[in-house]
């Protein structure tokens, strides 16, 4: 799947949800799709899981992580749900350890199927939580210097994402 199509899928989901005010209500978006979103007693090296059963879809996040991280995890699992849920009427489980949900993905070697899926889920999550149009709008409103750490901090606060997530999003949009 191309990056363009992944971003389009995230934007369409956001449009269908209707509320594009900040911060993006990612848990409500998931619930709007009939997905249960729960804190899971996950081992500490796991960030999140997506459990797809014929009658039930559940996203579990690690409750020990920061709110910004949990939001990204939910968005990432939503990415798997929208992009990789390819076996209708059967069960499927995605489990994400912390390493996989990091943002190195734009440069990751995409030769493995798993790496490609993680890259796609991260791309989807970033586009969902930090839509380009809203981000550009906020940048204009701020009139800060994007080379200034405080700007990235302020933007990440408004979008309720980690500063790392914001930094990589801006990098991918060629804003820093
Ligand atoms: Zn994943």
Short mmCIF file of C-alpha atoms and ligand atoms in Angstrom, two decimals:
data_model
loop_
_atom_site.label_atom_id
_atom_site.label_comp_id
_atom_site.label_asym_id
_atom_site.label_seq_id
_atom_site.Cartn_x
_atom_site.Cartn_y
_atom_site.Cartn_z
CA UNK A 1 0.00 0.00 0.00
CA UNK A 2 1.36 3.43 -0.86
CA UNK A 3 1.95 6.11 1.77
CA UNK A 4 -0.55 8.29 -0.05
CA UNK A 5 -3.28 5.66 0.27
CA UNK A 6 -2.50 5.08 3.95
CA UNK A 7 -2.80 8.80 4.68
CA UNK A 8 -6.00 8.91 2.68
CA UNK A 9 -7.45 6.05 4.75
CA UNK A 10 -6.62 7.91 7.98
CA UNK A 11 -8.11 11.15 6.70
CA UNK A 12 -11.28 9.42 5.56
CA UNK A 13 -11.71 7.81 8.95
CA UNK A 14 -11.32 11.19 10.61
CA UNK A 15 -13.80 12.79 8.22
CA UNK A 16 -16.35 10.08 8.87
CA UNK A 17 -15.95 10.62 12.61
CA UNK A 18 -16.76 14.28 12.04
CA UNK A 19 -14.99 15.98 14.94
CA UNK A 20 -11.62 17.27 13.85
CA UNK A 21 -10.94 19.50 16.84
CA UNK A 22 -7.75 19.02 18.83
CA UNK A 23 -6.68 16.78 20.33
CA UNK A 24 -8.09 14.11 18.00
CA UNK A 25 -10.38 11.82 20.02
CA UNK A 26 -8.74 8.61 18.94
CA UNK A 27 -10.41 6.34 21.51
CA UNK A 28 -13.83 7.64 20.51
CA UNK A 29 -12.99 7.08 16.86
CA UNK A 30 -12.16 3.45 17.67
CA UNK A 31 -15.35 3.05 19.70
CA UNK A 32 -17.30 4.56 16.80
CA UNK A 33 -16.10 1.59 14.75
CA UNK A 34 -17.42 -0.79 17.39
CA UNK A 35 -13.99 -1.49 18.83
CA UNK A 36 -13.53 -1.86 22.56
CA UNK A 37 -10.63 0.13 23.94
CA UNK A 38 -9.29 -1.10 27.25
CA UNK A 39 -6.32 -0.86 29.53
CA UNK A 40 -4.68 -4.28 29.41
CA UNK A 41 -2.43 -5.76 32.02
CA UNK A 42 0.31 -6.05 29.43
CA UNK A 43 3.85 -7.02 30.15
CA UNK A 44 6.05 -3.99 30.21
CA UNK A 45 7.68 -4.61 26.89
CA UNK A 46 4.31 -4.55 25.13
CA UNK A 47 2.69 -1.28 24.09
CA UNK A 48 -0.55 -2.59 22.70
CA UNK A 49 -2.55 -5.37 21.17
CA UNK A 50 -5.32 -5.60 18.63
CA UNK A 51 -7.52 -8.64 19.02
CA UNK A 52 -9.88 -9.37 16.16
CA UNK A 53 -12.53 -12.01 16.72
CA UNK A 54 -15.54 -12.64 14.53
CA UNK A 55 -17.87 -10.94 17.02
CA UNK A 56 -15.52 -8.66 18.86
CA UNK A 57 -12.65 -6.32 18.20
CA UNK A 58 -10.55 -5.07 21.10
CA UNK A 59 -7.62 -2.72 21.38
CA UNK A 60 -5.64 -3.09 24.57
CA UNK A 61 -3.07 -0.54 25.63
CA UNK A 62 -0.42 -0.68 28.29
CA UNK A 63 -1.71 1.38 31.20
CA UNK A 64 1.80 2.04 32.47
CA UNK A 65 2.64 4.22 29.52
CA UNK A 66 2.06 7.97 29.25
CA UNK A 67 -1.20 9.25 27.85
CA UNK A 68 0.54 10.50 24.69
CA UNK A 69 2.06 7.06 24.13
CA UNK A 70 -1.23 5.29 24.76
CA UNK A 71 -2.97 7.52 22.23
CA UNK A 72 -0.37 6.67 19.65
CA UNK A 73 -0.72 2.97 20.43
CA UNK A 74 -4.50 3.10 19.95
CA UNK A 75 -4.03 4.95 16.64
CA UNK A 76 -1.38 2.41 15.58
CA UNK A 77 -3.70 -0.52 16.34
CA UNK A 78 -6.46 1.25 14.44
CA UNK A 79 -4.03 1.32 11.54
CA UNK A 80 -3.66 -2.46 11.70
CA UNK A 81 -7.42 -2.77 11.90
CA UNK A 82 -8.05 -0.60 8.84
CA UNK A 83 -5.10 -1.75 6.74
CA UNK A 84 -4.28 -5.32 7.73
CA UNK A 85 -7.54 -6.85 8.80
CA UNK A 86 -7.58 -9.14 5.82
CA UNK A 87 -9.18 -12.28 7.13
CA UNK A 88 -12.87 -11.67 7.59
CA UNK A 89 -14.74 -13.98 9.95
CA UNK A 90 -11.61 -15.34 11.49
CA UNK A 91 -9.54 -14.37 14.49
CA UNK A 92 -6.39 -12.34 14.23
CA UNK A 93 -4.10 -10.87 16.88
CA UNK A 94 -1.57 -8.09 16.52
CA UNK A 95 0.81 -7.59 19.43
CA UNK A 96 3.14 -4.63 19.44
CA UNK A 97 6.20 -4.44 21.53
CA UNK A 98 7.67 -1.07 22.32
CA UNK A 99 10.38 -1.39 19.78
CA UNK A 100 7.93 -1.82 16.92
CA UNK A 101 5.86 1.21 17.77
CA UNK A 102 8.82 3.53 17.56
CA UNK A 103 9.12 6.06 14.84
CA UNK A 104 12.20 4.98 13.03
CA UNK A 105 9.86 3.50 10.48
CA UNK A 106 10.18 5.97 7.61
CA UNK A 107 13.73 4.76 7.18
CA UNK A 108 13.25 1.17 8.14
CA UNK A 109 14.35 -1.53 5.78
CA UNK A 110 11.02 -2.66 4.44
CA UNK A 111 12.10 -6.03 3.26
CA UNK A 112 10.14 -7.97 5.83
CA UNK A 113 6.38 -8.22 5.82
CA UNK A 114 6.29 -7.39 9.51
CA UNK A 115 8.42 -4.27 9.16
CA UNK A 116 6.24 -3.10 6.30
CA UNK A 117 3.08 -3.53 8.37
CA UNK A 118 4.53 -1.67 11.33
CA UNK A 119 5.64 1.14 9.07
CA UNK A 120 2.15 1.33 7.59
CA UNK A 121 0.45 1.33 11.00
CA UNK A 122 2.76 4.10 12.21
CA UNK A 123 2.15 6.16 9.10
CA UNK A 124 -1.59 5.74 9.62
CA UNK A 125 -1.33 6.68 13.31
CA UNK A 126 0.69 9.82 12.62
CA UNK A 127 -1.73 10.96 9.92
CA UNK A 128 -4.72 10.30 12.19
CA UNK A 129 -3.38 12.07 15.29
CA UNK A 130 -1.56 14.86 13.44
CA UNK A 131 -3.51 15.58 10.26
CA UNK A 132 -1.43 17.66 7.90
CA UNK A 133 -3.99 20.44 7.44
CA UNK A 134 -4.50 20.90 11.19
CA UNK A 135 -0.80 20.79 11.82
CA UNK A 136 -0.05 23.46 9.21
CA UNK A 137 -2.81 25.58 10.67
CA UNK A 138 -1.36 25.33 14.17
CA UNK A 139 2.11 26.10 12.87
CA UNK A 140 0.79 29.25 11.27
CA UNK A 141 -1.06 30.25 14.42
CA UNK A 142 2.00 29.76 16.54
CA UNK A 143 4.39 31.76 14.41
CA UNK A 144 7.15 30.09 16.35
CA UNK A 145 10.44 28.94 15.05
CA UNK A 146 10.23 25.26 14.15
CA UNK A 147 13.90 24.95 14.92
CA UNK A 148 13.03 25.87 18.50
CA UNK A 149 12.39 22.94 20.82
CA UNK A 150 9.65 24.89 22.58
CA UNK A 151 7.59 24.99 19.38
CA UNK A 152 7.66 21.23 19.03
CA UNK A 153 6.78 20.89 22.70
CA UNK A 154 3.83 23.23 22.32
CA UNK A 155 2.62 21.46 19.19
CA UNK A 156 2.87 18.05 20.85
CA UNK A 157 0.90 19.41 23.81
CA UNK A 158 -1.89 20.64 21.51
CA UNK A 159 -2.09 17.36 19.59
CA UNK A 160 -1.50 15.27 22.69
CA UNK A 161 1.30 13.25 21.17
CA UNK A 162 4.85 12.72 22.33
CA UNK A 163 7.46 15.24 21.25
CA UNK A 164 9.17 12.39 19.39
CA UNK A 165 6.01 11.66 17.42
CA UNK A 166 5.63 15.34 16.61
CA UNK A 167 9.22 15.71 15.59
CA UNK A 168 9.02 12.80 13.14
CA UNK A 169 5.73 14.02 11.74
CA UNK A 170 7.24 17.44 11.05
CA UNK A 171 10.30 15.78 9.58
CA UNK A 172 8.17 13.70 7.23
CA UNK A 173 6.27 16.81 6.20
CA UNK A 174 9.65 18.49 5.65
CA UNK A 175 8.91 21.19 8.19
CA UNK A 176 12.03 20.71 10.30
ZN1 LIG B 1 1.97 -2.78 15.07
#
